[in-house]
PDB file of C-alpha atoms in Angstrom:
ATOM      1  CA  UNK A  10      27.117  11.165  13.750  1.00 91.00           C
ATOM      2  CA  UNK A  11      24.365  12.952  13.860  1.00 96.00           C
ATOM      3  CA  UNK A  12      20.851  11.204  14.677  1.00 98.00           C
ATOM      4  CA  UNK A  13      17.300  11.955  15.344  1.00 98.00           C
ATOM      5  CA  UNK A  14      14.027  10.807  15.832  1.00 98.00           C
ATOM      6  CA  UNK A  15      10.587  12.412  15.688  1.00 98.00           C
ATOM      7  CA  UNK A  16       7.008  11.904  15.856  1.00 98.00           C
ATOM      8  CA  UNK A  17       4.415  13.319  13.523  1.00 98.00           C
ATOM      9  CA  UNK A  18       0.435  13.271  13.368  1.00 97.00           C
ATOM     10  CA  UNK A  19      -1.534  13.972  10.096  1.00 97.00           C
ATOM     11  CA  UNK A  20      -5.110  14.287  10.009  1.00 96.00           C
ATOM     12  CA  UNK A  21      -7.301  12.392   7.430  1.00 95.00           C
ATOM     13  CA  UNK A  22      -9.630  14.274   5.280  1.00 93.00           C
ATOM     14  CA  UNK A  23     -12.451  11.602   6.636  1.00 90.00           C
ATOM     15  CA  UNK A  24     -12.449   8.983   8.730  1.00 91.00           C
ATOM     16  CA  UNK A  25     -10.729   5.809   7.381  1.00 89.00           C
ATOM     17  CA  UNK A  26     -11.119   2.216   8.186  1.00 85.00           C
ATOM     18  CA  UNK A  27      -8.446  -0.234   8.337  1.00 85.00           C
ATOM     19  CA  UNK A  28      -9.380  -3.682   9.117  1.00 80.00           C
ATOM     20  CA  UNK A  29     -12.376  -2.788  11.068  1.00 80.00           C
ATOM     21  CA  UNK A  30     -10.469  -0.181  12.900  1.00 86.00           C
ATOM     22  CA  UNK A  31     -11.454   3.394  12.288  1.00 90.00           C
ATOM     23  CA  UNK A  32      -8.573   6.221  12.260  1.00 93.00           C
ATOM     24  CA  UNK A  33      -8.865   9.985  11.842  1.00 95.00           C
ATOM     25  CA  UNK A  34      -5.492  10.659  11.418  1.00 96.00           C
ATOM     26  CA  UNK A  35      -1.940   9.189  10.324  1.00 97.00           C
ATOM     27  CA  UNK A  36       0.543   8.995  13.214  1.00 97.00           C
ATOM     28  CA  UNK A  37       4.398   7.850  12.339  1.00 98.00           C
ATOM     29  CA  UNK A  38       7.894   8.540  12.934  1.00 98.00           C
ATOM     30  CA  UNK A  39      10.591  10.094  10.752  1.00 98.00           C
ATOM     31  CA  UNK A  40      14.294   9.312  11.421  1.00 98.00           C
ATOM     32  CA  UNK A  41      17.527  11.474  10.576  1.00 98.00           C
ATOM     33  CA  UNK A  42      20.846   9.801   9.808  1.00 97.00           C
ATOM     34  CA  UNK A  43      23.422  11.842   8.922  1.00 97.00           C
ATOM     35  CA  UNK A  44      21.177  14.181   7.065  1.00 95.00           C
ATOM     36  CA  UNK A  45      19.268  11.483   5.331  1.00 96.00           C
ATOM     37  CA  UNK A  46      15.644  11.081   6.291  1.00 97.00           C
ATOM     38  CA  UNK A  47      13.282   7.550   6.573  1.00 98.00           C
ATOM     39  CA  UNK A  48       9.924   7.301   7.471  1.00 98.00           C
ATOM     40  CA  UNK A  49       8.767   4.580  10.131  1.00 98.00           C
ATOM     41  CA  UNK A  50       4.927   4.439  10.341  1.00 98.00           C
ATOM     42  CA  UNK A  51       3.401   1.254  10.825  1.00 98.00           C
ATOM     43  CA  UNK A  52      -0.459   0.628   9.638  1.00 96.00           C
ATOM     44  CA  UNK A  53      -2.728   0.237  12.334  1.00 94.00           C
ATOM     45  CA  UNK A  54      -4.693  -3.112  11.401  1.00 90.00           C
ATOM     46  CA  UNK A  55      -2.226  -4.288   9.069  1.00 93.00           C
ATOM     47  CA  UNK A  56       1.228  -3.911  10.650  1.00 96.00           C
ATOM     48  CA  UNK A  57       2.448  -6.476  13.242  1.00 94.00           C
ATOM     49  CA  UNK A  58       4.036  -3.898  15.529  1.00 97.00           C
ATOM     50  CA  UNK A  59       2.276  -0.943  16.692  1.00 97.00           C
ATOM     51  CA  UNK A  60       3.661   2.582  16.655  1.00 98.00           C
ATOM     52  CA  UNK A  61       5.108   2.358  20.188  1.00 98.00           C
ATOM     53  CA  UNK A  62       6.740  -0.697  19.617  1.00 98.00           C
ATOM     54  CA  UNK A  63       8.476   0.902  16.478  1.00 98.00           C
ATOM     55  CA  UNK A  64       9.646   3.903  18.414  1.00 98.00           C
ATOM     56  CA  UNK A  65      11.129   1.660  21.066  1.00 98.00           C
ATOM     57  CA  UNK A  66      12.971  -0.128  18.858  1.00 98.00           C
ATOM     58  CA  UNK A  67      14.003   2.985  16.583  1.00 98.00           C
ATOM     59  CA  UNK A  68      15.497   4.379  19.769  1.00 98.00           C
ATOM     60  CA  UNK A  69      17.407   1.329  20.603  1.00 98.00           C
ATOM     61  CA  UNK A  70      18.787   1.042  17.204  1.00 98.00           C
ATOM     62  CA  UNK A  71      19.700   4.884  16.904  1.00 98.00           C
ATOM     63  CA  UNK A  72      21.343   4.660  20.674  1.00 97.00           C
ATOM     64  CA  UNK A  73      23.375   1.692  19.632  1.00 97.00           C
ATOM     65  CA  UNK A  74      24.636   3.771  16.385  1.00 97.00           C
ATOM     66  CA  UNK A  75      25.706   6.697  18.326  1.00 96.00           C
ATOM     67  CA  UNK A  76      27.798   3.788  20.214  1.00 96.00           C
ATOM     68  CA  UNK A  77      29.385   2.814  17.230  1.00 95.00           C
ATOM     69  CA  UNK A  78      27.586  -0.700  17.116  1.00 95.00           C
ATOM     70  CA  UNK A  79      26.430  -2.528  14.014  1.00 93.00           C
ATOM     71  CA  UNK A  80      22.657  -2.672  14.739  1.00 91.00           C
ATOM     72  CA  UNK A  81      19.967  -4.702  13.228  1.00 93.00           C
ATOM     73  CA  UNK A  82      15.916  -3.808  13.183  1.00 97.00           C
ATOM     74  CA  UNK A  83      13.652  -6.404  13.552  1.00 98.00           C
ATOM     75  CA  UNK A  84      10.508  -4.499  12.932  1.00 98.00           C
ATOM     76  CA  UNK A  85       9.201  -4.153   9.323  1.00 98.00           C
ATOM     77  CA  UNK A  86       8.682  -0.284   9.332  1.00 98.00           C
ATOM     78  CA  UNK A  87      12.052   0.135  11.385  1.00 98.00           C
ATOM     79  CA  UNK A  88      13.711  -1.641   8.832  1.00 98.00           C
ATOM     80  CA  UNK A  89      12.051   0.225   6.265  1.00 98.00           C
ATOM     81  CA  UNK A  90      12.845   3.465   7.760  1.00 98.00           C
ATOM     82  CA  UNK A  91      16.373   2.787   8.690  1.00 98.00           C
ATOM     83  CA  UNK A  92      17.154   1.524   5.290  1.00 98.00           C
ATOM     84  CA  UNK A  93      15.734   4.879   3.271  1.00 98.00           C
ATOM     85  CA  UNK A  94      17.951   6.991   5.757  1.00 97.00           C
ATOM     86  CA  UNK A  95      21.095   5.485   5.062  1.00 96.00           C
ATOM     87  CA  UNK A  96      20.337   4.755   1.470  1.00 96.00           C
ATOM     88  CA  UNK A  97      22.382   6.289  -1.396  1.00 92.00           C
ATOM     89  CA  UNK A  98      19.461   7.245  -3.517  1.00 88.00           C
ATOM     90  CA  UNK A  99      20.459   7.588  -7.257  1.00 80.00           C
ATOM     91  CA  UNK A 100      19.528   9.922  -9.809  1.00 76.00           C
ATOM     92  CA  UNK A 101      16.582   9.109 -11.859  1.00 69.00           C
ATOM     93  CA  UNK A 102      15.033  11.448 -14.527  1.00 67.00           C
ATOM     94  CA  UNK A 103      12.444   9.451 -15.973  1.00 71.00           C
ATOM     95  CA  UNK A 104       8.958   9.741 -14.639  1.00 75.00           C
ATOM     96  CA  UNK A 105       6.823   7.362 -13.295  1.00 72.00           C
ATOM     97  CA  UNK A 106       3.328   6.682 -14.806  1.00 78.00           C
ATOM     98  CA  UNK A 107       0.674   8.518 -12.937  1.00 76.00           C
ATOM     99  CA  UNK A 108      -0.568   6.761 -10.093  1.00 75.00           C
ATOM    100  CA  UNK A 109      -4.220   5.228 -10.303  1.00 75.00           C
ATOM    101  CA  UNK A 110      -6.876   6.554  -8.017  1.00 79.00           C
ATOM    102  CA  UNK A 111      -8.141   4.803  -5.138  1.00 80.00           C
ATOM    103  CA  UNK A 112     -11.482   4.883  -4.660  1.00 79.00           C
ATOM    104  CA  UNK A 113     -12.865   4.624  -0.964  1.00 75.00           C
ATOM    105  CA  UNK A 114     -16.274   4.751   0.941  1.00 77.00           C
ATOM    106  CA  UNK A 115     -19.303   3.304   1.542  1.00 83.00           C
ATOM    107  CA  UNK A 116     -21.095   1.633  -1.963  1.00 84.00           C
ATOM    108  CA  UNK A 117     -24.311   3.609  -1.097  1.00 80.00           C
ATOM    109  CA  UNK A 118     -22.441   7.002  -0.998  1.00 80.00           C
ATOM    110  CA  UNK A 119     -20.380   6.348  -4.026  1.00 78.00           C
ATOM    111  CA  UNK A 120     -23.472   5.451  -6.090  1.00 74.00           C
ATOM    112  CA  UNK A 121     -25.292   8.542  -4.875  1.00 73.00           C
ATOM    113  CA  UNK A 122     -22.441  10.806  -5.750  1.00 68.00           C
ATOM    114  CA  UNK A 123     -20.806   9.084  -8.688  1.00 65.00           C
ATOM    115  CA  UNK A 124     -21.514  11.475 -11.505  1.00 64.00           C
ATOM    116  CA  UNK A 125     -19.361  13.958  -9.232  1.00 63.00           C
ATOM    117  CA  UNK A 126     -16.031  11.822  -9.526  1.00 60.00           C
ATOM    118  CA  UNK A 127     -16.396   9.212 -12.116  1.00 62.00           C
ATOM    119  CA  UNK A 128     -15.675  11.265 -15.332  1.00 62.00           C
ATOM    120  CA  UNK A 129     -12.625  12.300 -13.357  1.00 64.00           C
ATOM    121  CA  UNK A 130     -11.438   8.645 -13.117  1.00 62.00           C
ATOM    122  CA  UNK A 131      -8.662   7.599 -16.021  1.00 69.00           C
ATOM    123  CA  UNK A 132      -8.958   4.014 -17.613  1.00 80.00           C
ATOM    124  CA  UNK A 133      -7.580   2.134 -14.715  1.00 84.00           C
ATOM    125  CA  UNK A 134      -8.940   2.744 -10.556  1.00 85.00           C
ATOM    126  CA  UNK A 135      -8.631   0.652  -7.525  1.00 90.00           C
ATOM    127  CA  UNK A 136     -11.653   0.040  -5.295  1.00 91.00           C
ATOM    128  CA  UNK A 137     -11.468  -1.359  -2.154  1.00 91.00           C
ATOM    129  CA  UNK A 138     -14.164  -4.462  -1.620  1.00 95.00           C
ATOM    130  CA  UNK A 139     -14.850  -7.254   0.960  1.00 94.00           C
ATOM    131  CA  UNK A 140     -15.922  -4.434   3.493  1.00 91.00           C
ATOM    132  CA  UNK A 141     -19.512  -4.007   2.737  1.00 92.00           C
ATOM    133  CA  UNK A 142     -22.413  -6.235   1.713  1.00 94.00           C
ATOM    134  CA  UNK A 143     -21.470  -8.204  -1.470  1.00 96.00           C
ATOM    135  CA  UNK A 144     -24.764  -7.385  -3.211  1.00 95.00           C
ATOM    136  CA  UNK A 145     -23.928  -3.280  -2.746  1.00 93.00           C
ATOM    137  CA  UNK A 146     -20.294  -3.719  -4.104  1.00 94.00           C
ATOM    138  CA  UNK A 147     -21.272  -5.515  -6.973  1.00 96.00           C
ATOM    139  CA  UNK A 148     -23.803  -3.007  -7.720  1.00 92.00           C
ATOM    140  CA  UNK A 149     -21.175  -0.543  -7.533  1.00 90.00           C
ATOM    141  CA  UNK A 150     -18.697  -2.239  -9.544  1.00 93.00           C
ATOM    142  CA  UNK A 151     -21.414  -2.901 -12.404  1.00 93.00           C
ATOM    143  CA  UNK A 152     -22.307   0.921 -12.516  1.00 87.00           C
ATOM    144  CA  UNK A 153     -18.660   1.864 -12.734  1.00 86.00           C
ATOM    145  CA  UNK A 154     -17.918  -0.868 -15.993  1.00 90.00           C
ATOM    146  CA  UNK A 155     -21.131  -0.180 -17.477  1.00 89.00           C
ATOM    147  CA  UNK A 156     -20.640   3.820 -17.212  1.00 83.00           C
ATOM    148  CA  UNK A 157     -17.297   3.523 -18.362  1.00 84.00           C
ATOM    149  CA  UNK A 158     -16.761   0.806 -21.131  1.00 87.00           C
ATOM    150  CA  UNK A 159     -12.870   1.543 -21.192  1.00 88.00           C
ATOM    151  CA  UNK A 160     -12.353   1.414 -17.484  1.00 87.00           C
ATOM    152  CA  UNK A 161     -10.407  -1.573 -15.993  1.00 91.00           C
ATOM    153  CA  UNK A 162     -10.935  -2.047 -12.176  1.00 94.00           C
ATOM    154  CA  UNK A 163      -8.251  -3.120  -9.398  1.00 95.00           C
ATOM    155  CA  UNK A 164     -10.047  -4.702  -6.435  1.00 97.00           C
ATOM    156  CA  UNK A 165      -8.524  -5.175  -3.174  1.00 96.00           C
ATOM    157  CA  UNK A 166     -10.158  -7.208  -0.668  1.00 96.00           C
ATOM    158  CA  UNK A 167      -7.231  -7.309   1.798  1.00 93.00           C
ATOM    159  CA  UNK A 168      -7.870 -10.977   2.472  1.00 96.00           C
ATOM    160  CA  UNK A 169     -11.565 -10.156   3.488  1.00 95.00           C
ATOM    161  CA  UNK A 170     -13.340 -13.385   2.099  1.00 97.00           C
ATOM    162  CA  UNK A 171     -13.396 -17.056   2.749  1.00 98.00           C
ATOM    163  CA  UNK A 172     -13.115 -19.300  -0.229  1.00 98.00           C
ATOM    164  CA  UNK A 173     -16.851 -19.565  -0.792  1.00 98.00           C
ATOM    165  CA  UNK A 174     -17.520 -15.966  -0.472  1.00 98.00           C
ATOM    166  CA  UNK A 175     -14.659 -14.999  -3.123  1.00 98.00           C
ATOM    167  CA  UNK A 176     -16.014 -17.503  -5.509  1.00 98.00           C
ATOM    168  CA  UNK A 177     -19.083 -16.015  -5.278  1.00 98.00           C
ATOM    169  CA  UNK A 178     -18.033 -12.500  -5.666  1.00 98.00           C
ATOM    170  CA  UNK A 179     -16.036 -13.499  -8.684  1.00 98.00           C
ATOM    171  CA  UNK A 180     -18.799 -15.442 -10.584  1.00 97.00           C
ATOM    172  CA  UNK A 181     -20.732 -12.127 -10.874  1.00 97.00           C
ATOM    173  CA  UNK A 182     -17.801 -10.207 -12.878  1.00 97.00           C
ATOM    174  CA  UNK A 183     -16.282 -10.295 -16.218  1.00 96.00           C
ATOM    175  CA  UNK A 184     -12.431 -11.144 -15.639  1.00 97.00           C
ATOM    176  CA  UNK A 185     -11.807  -9.004 -18.613  1.00 96.00           C
ATOM    177  CA  UNK A 186     -12.776  -6.093 -16.832  1.00 96.00           C
ATOM    178  CA  UNK A 187     -10.622  -6.730 -13.910  1.00 97.00           C
ATOM    179  CA  UNK A 188      -7.095  -5.660 -13.781  1.00 96.00           C
ATOM    180  CA  UNK A 189      -6.590  -8.301 -11.011  1.00 97.00           C
ATOM    181  CA  UNK A 190      -7.850  -8.972  -7.426  1.00 98.00           C
ATOM    182  CA  UNK A 191      -5.739  -8.312  -4.562  1.00 97.00           C
ATOM    183  CA  UNK A 192      -5.517 -11.059  -1.655  1.00 97.00           C
ATOM    184  CA  UNK A 193      -9.093 -12.071  -1.806  1.00 98.00           C
ATOM    185  CA  UNK A 194      -8.467 -14.824   0.871  1.00 98.00           C
ATOM    186  CA  UNK A 195      -5.772 -15.086   3.441  1.00 97.00           C
ATOM    187  CA  UNK A 196      -4.494 -18.558   2.512  1.00 97.00           C
ATOM    188  CA  UNK A 197      -3.018 -19.004  -1.043  1.00 98.00           C
ATOM    189  CA  UNK A 198      -4.692 -22.575  -1.725  1.00 98.00           C
ATOM    190  CA  UNK A 199      -7.962 -20.458  -1.537  1.00 98.00           C
ATOM    191  CA  UNK A 200      -6.680 -18.057  -3.788  1.00 98.00           C
ATOM    192  CA  UNK A 201      -5.393 -20.720  -6.206  1.00 98.00           C
ATOM    193  CA  UNK A 202      -8.779 -22.344  -6.214  1.00 98.00           C
ATOM    194  CA  UNK A 203     -10.776 -19.181  -6.697  1.00 98.00           C
ATOM    195  CA  UNK A 204      -8.635 -17.880  -9.532  1.00 98.00           C
ATOM    196  CA  UNK A 205      -8.433 -21.446 -11.185  1.00 98.00           C
ATOM    197  CA  UNK A 206     -12.623 -21.803 -11.083  1.00 97.00           C
ATOM    198  CA  UNK A 207     -13.308 -18.121 -11.940  1.00 98.00           C
ATOM    199  CA  UNK A 208     -10.409 -17.316 -14.209  1.00 97.00           C
ATOM    200  CA  UNK A 209     -10.211 -14.370 -12.365  1.00 98.00           C
ATOM    201  CA  UNK A 210      -6.779 -12.689 -12.498  1.00 98.00           C
ATOM    202  CA  UNK A 211      -5.121 -11.910  -9.185  1.00 98.00           C
ATOM    203  CA  UNK A 212      -2.278 -10.196  -7.310  1.00 98.00           C
ATOM    204  CA  UNK A 213      -0.508 -10.748  -4.196  1.00 98.00           C
ATOM    205  CA  UNK A 214      -0.097  -8.153  -1.216  1.00 96.00           C
ATOM    206  CA  UNK A 215      -0.349  -8.928   2.269  1.00 95.00           C
ATOM    207  CA  UNK A 216       0.020 -12.596   1.871  1.00 96.00           C
ATOM    208  CA  UNK A 217       3.702 -11.325   0.897  1.00 97.00           C
ATOM    209  CA  UNK A 218       4.148  -9.287   4.103  1.00 95.00           C
ATOM    210  CA  UNK A 219       2.834 -12.097   6.252  1.00 95.00           C
ATOM    211  CA  UNK A 220       5.593 -14.423   4.948  1.00 95.00           C
ATOM    212  CA  UNK A 221       3.284 -17.023   3.770  1.00 96.00           C
ATOM    213  CA  UNK A 222       4.152 -19.477   0.918  1.00 96.00           C
ATOM    214  CA  UNK A 223       2.919 -18.903  -2.550  1.00 97.00           C
ATOM    215  CA  UNK A 224       3.784 -20.156  -5.825  1.00 97.00           C
ATOM    216  CA  UNK A 225       3.010 -19.002  -9.634  1.00 97.00           C
ATOM    217  CA  UNK A 226      -0.235 -19.504 -11.329  1.00 98.00           C
ATOM    218  CA  UNK A 227      -1.315 -18.734 -14.594  1.00 98.00           C
ATOM    219  CA  UNK A 228      -3.948 -16.193 -13.111  1.00 98.00           C
ATOM    220  CA  UNK A 229      -1.130 -14.575 -10.977  1.00 98.00           C
ATOM    221  CA  UNK A 230      -0.480 -11.149 -12.357  1.00 98.00           C
ATOM    222  CA  UNK A 231       1.274  -8.888 -10.053  1.00 98.00           C
ATOM    223  CA  UNK A 232       3.359  -8.682  -6.839  1.00 98.00           C
ATOM    224  CA  UNK A 233       2.151  -5.666  -4.897  1.00 97.00           C
ATOM    225  CA  UNK A 234       5.166  -4.276  -2.623  1.00 98.00           C
ATOM    226  CA  UNK A 235       4.385  -2.401   0.314  1.00 97.00           C
ATOM    227  CA  UNK A 236       7.936  -1.639   1.914  1.00 98.00           C
ATOM    228  CA  UNK A 237       6.430  -0.437   5.151  1.00 98.00           C
ATOM    229  CA  UNK A 238       4.946  -4.079   5.741  1.00 98.00           C
ATOM    230  CA  UNK A 239       7.691  -5.919   3.939  1.00 98.00           C
ATOM    231  CA  UNK A 240      10.293  -4.244   5.836  1.00 96.00           C
ATOM    232  CA  UNK A 241      14.281  -4.182   4.532  1.00 96.00           C
ATOM    233  CA  UNK A 242      15.026  -2.745   0.982  1.00 97.00           C
ATOM    234  CA  UNK A 243      16.907  -6.198   0.452  1.00 97.00           C
ATOM    235  CA  UNK A 244      13.749  -8.299   1.070  1.00 97.00           C
ATOM    236  CA  UNK A 245      11.859  -5.880  -1.074  1.00 98.00           C
ATOM    237  CA  UNK A 246      14.487  -6.436  -4.217  1.00 98.00           C
ATOM    238  CA  UNK A 247      14.498 -10.353  -3.760  1.00 98.00           C
ATOM    239  CA  UNK A 248      10.600 -10.235  -4.255  1.00 98.00           C
ATOM    240  CA  UNK A 249      11.440  -7.643  -7.365  1.00 98.00           C
ATOM    241  CA  UNK A 250      13.736 -10.379  -8.734  1.00 98.00           C
ATOM    242  CA  UNK A 251      11.493 -13.118  -8.230  1.00 98.00           C
ATOM    243  CA  UNK A 252       8.496 -11.357  -9.842  1.00 98.00           C
ATOM    244  CA  UNK A 253      11.117 -10.177 -13.208  1.00 97.00           C
ATOM    245  CA  UNK A 254      11.951 -14.022 -13.720  1.00 98.00           C
ATOM    246  CA  UNK A 255       8.284 -14.910 -13.343  1.00 98.00           C
ATOM    247  CA  UNK A 256       7.478 -12.198 -15.937  1.00 97.00           C
ATOM    248  CA  UNK A 257       5.113 -10.562 -12.932  1.00 98.00           C
ATOM    249  CA  UNK A 258       4.110  -6.923 -12.626  1.00 97.00           C
ATOM    250  CA  UNK A 259       5.717  -5.198  -9.656  1.00 97.00           C
ATOM    251  CA  UNK A 260       3.405  -2.558  -8.180  1.00 96.00           C
ATOM    252  CA  UNK A 261       4.888  -0.512  -5.223  1.00 96.00           C
ATOM    253  CA  UNK A 262       2.129   0.332  -2.948  1.00 95.00           C
ATOM    254  CA  UNK A 263       1.587   2.710  -0.021  1.00 95.00           C
ATOM    255  CA  UNK A 264       0.605   2.565   3.466  1.00 96.00           C
ATOM    256  CA  UNK A 265      -0.898   6.006   3.793  1.00 96.00           C
ATOM    257  CA  UNK A 266       3.209   7.405   4.475  1.00 97.00           C
ATOM    258  CA  UNK A 267       3.489  11.150   4.658  1.00 97.00           C
ATOM    259  CA  UNK A 268       4.651  13.180   1.469  1.00 95.00           C
ATOM    260  CA  UNK A 269       8.549  11.838   2.428  1.00 96.00           C
ATOM    261  CA  UNK A 270       7.884   8.127   2.505  1.00 96.00           C
ATOM    262  CA  UNK A 271       5.650   8.823  -0.586  1.00 95.00           C
ATOM    263  CA  UNK A 272       8.199  10.385  -2.403  1.00 92.00           C
ATOM    264  CA  UNK A 273      10.546   7.714  -1.580  1.00 95.00           C
ATOM    265  CA  UNK A 274       8.280   4.735  -2.420  1.00 95.00           C
ATOM    266  CA  UNK A 275       8.253   6.769  -6.020  1.00 92.00           C
ATOM    267  CA  UNK A 276      12.049   6.828  -6.219  1.00 93.00           C
ATOM    268  CA  UNK A 277      11.809   2.801  -5.173  1.00 95.00           C
ATOM    269  CA  UNK A 278       9.042   2.508  -8.005  1.00 93.00           C
ATOM    270  CA  UNK A 279      11.296   4.164 -10.386  1.00 92.00           C
ATOM    271  CA  UNK A 280      14.225   1.731  -9.744  1.00 92.00           C
ATOM    272  CA  UNK A 281      11.977  -1.255  -9.499  1.00 95.00           C
ATOM    273  CA  UNK A 282       8.897  -0.928 -11.864  1.00 93.00           C
ATOM    274  CA  UNK A 283       9.870   2.145 -14.082  1.00 90.00           C
ATOM    275  CA  UNK A 284       6.855   1.206 -16.610  1.00 88.00           C
ATOM    276  CA  UNK A 285       4.386   0.270 -13.771  1.00 89.00           C
ATOM    277  CA  UNK A 286       2.065   2.972 -12.547  1.00 85.00           C
ATOM    278  CA  UNK A 287       2.446   3.107  -8.962  1.00 87.00           C
ATOM    279  CA  UNK A 288      -0.289   2.562  -6.000  1.00 88.00           C
ATOM    280  CA  UNK A 289       0.563   5.521  -4.272  1.00 90.00           C
ATOM    281  CA  UNK A 290      -2.767   7.635  -4.357  1.00 86.00           C
ATOM    282  CA  UNK A 291      -3.080   7.810  -0.906  1.00 89.00           C
ATOM    283  CA  UNK A 292      -1.728  11.296  -0.703  1.00 89.00           C
ATOM    284  CA  UNK A 293      -5.106  12.844  -1.218  1.00 86.00           C
ATOM    285  CA  UNK A 294      -6.710  11.150   1.754  1.00 89.00           C
ATOM    286  CA  UNK A 295      -4.082  13.340   4.174  1.00 94.00           C
ATOM    287  CA  UNK A 296      -5.501  16.864   5.011  1.00 95.00           C
ATOM    288  CA  UNK A 297      -1.712  18.335   5.447  1.00 92.00           C
ATOM    289  CA  UNK A 298       1.656  16.954   4.718  1.00 93.00           C
ATOM    290  CA  UNK A 299       5.041  17.376   6.550  1.00 94.00           C
ATOM    291  CA  UNK A 300       7.460  18.954   4.032  1.00 93.00           C
ATOM    292  CA  UNK A 301       8.458  22.384   3.428  1.00 92.00           C
ATOM    293  CA  UNK A 302       8.664  24.150  -0.080  1.00 89.00           C
ATOM    294  CA  UNK A 303      11.904  22.489  -0.730  1.00 88.00           C
ATOM    295  CA  UNK A 304      10.717  19.163  -0.420  1.00 86.00           C
ATOM    296  CA  UNK A 305      12.545  18.248   3.129  1.00 91.00           C
ATOM    297  CA  UNK A 306      10.627  17.770   6.602  1.00 95.00           C
ATOM    298  CA  UNK A 307       9.643  21.077   8.026  1.00 95.00           C
ATOM    299  CA  UNK A 308      10.879  20.838  11.581  1.00 90.00           C
ATOM    300  CA  UNK A 309       8.256  22.994  13.194  1.00 93.00           C
ATOM    301  CA  UNK A 310       5.264  20.124  12.177  1.00 96.00           C
ATOM    302  CA  UNK A 311       7.304  17.501  13.956  1.00 97.00           C
ATOM    303  CA  UNK A 312       7.809  16.653  17.458  1.00 97.00           C
ATOM    304  CA  UNK A 313      11.474  15.517  18.775  1.00 98.00           C
ATOM    305  CA  UNK A 314      11.925  12.090  20.453  1.00 98.00           C
ATOM    306  CA  UNK A 315      15.841  12.006  20.546  1.00 98.00           C
ATOM    307  CA  UNK A 316      18.884  13.547  18.995  1.00 97.00           C
ATOM    308  CA  UNK A 317      22.597  12.820  18.991  1.00 97.00           C
ATOM    309  CA  UNK A 318      25.322  14.722  17.686  1.00 85.00           C
TER     310      UNK A 318
END
């Protein structure tokens, strides 16, 4: 059995903020199991485990595999990486719809330079909210919707508001122009209250990864699946089945993984939600990548951690 673990670091094109943490580079691990690759990359501010904890558990699992033991990871990012490395990937020819763009930055900067990027935005885009003063974010949203009458926005609050704040925000928007608002609050009862009182379409994302209880409500439109945060592919597939039962959209979404992880997420999207545009526009925020011209990881861009066989 051939096993290996590598570290990587990729610079961002600009500093990015994750739950209040400013990061200038993406760090993670790549695992290889008998030629199959997987990515283990906890997202700072979102994953419950650190990269150091993920590396320690990945090493325990790989060394156990080298001894012929049956190993079980408990950290989500490690579960996802090992599952991908051991997965038999089916051939899928049908391409996914193009990912919708992710708009990031302060409202002041985006408002100042809107002419430079708005004309390139298709009829759907995703915007992070609950990060800056509410009036500034609303001003940006109204500009986007006024300048592009055909545009529908996906808004992602990352659980950043209280019930009262989310209610106040939604009262200033036309729900018909919003595809959905992801995780406006950290508690499902608050999300249900806001959706019921404003008729704002909503989606669940971090709440799923946190394992918090939820149930279908009339305003629920989608389950956003981030396998790096959710963990095992079996857990992801159970959520896909639940979404299909409830006739909810499934959106496969990234956590700023490298090109390897993004390619695997795209393939999962082809299997789980072939008609749905995925949330995989994070690649353009990476200044470089790990992949060689043939689409496999370039060893010269990786730092070996451990190898066997």
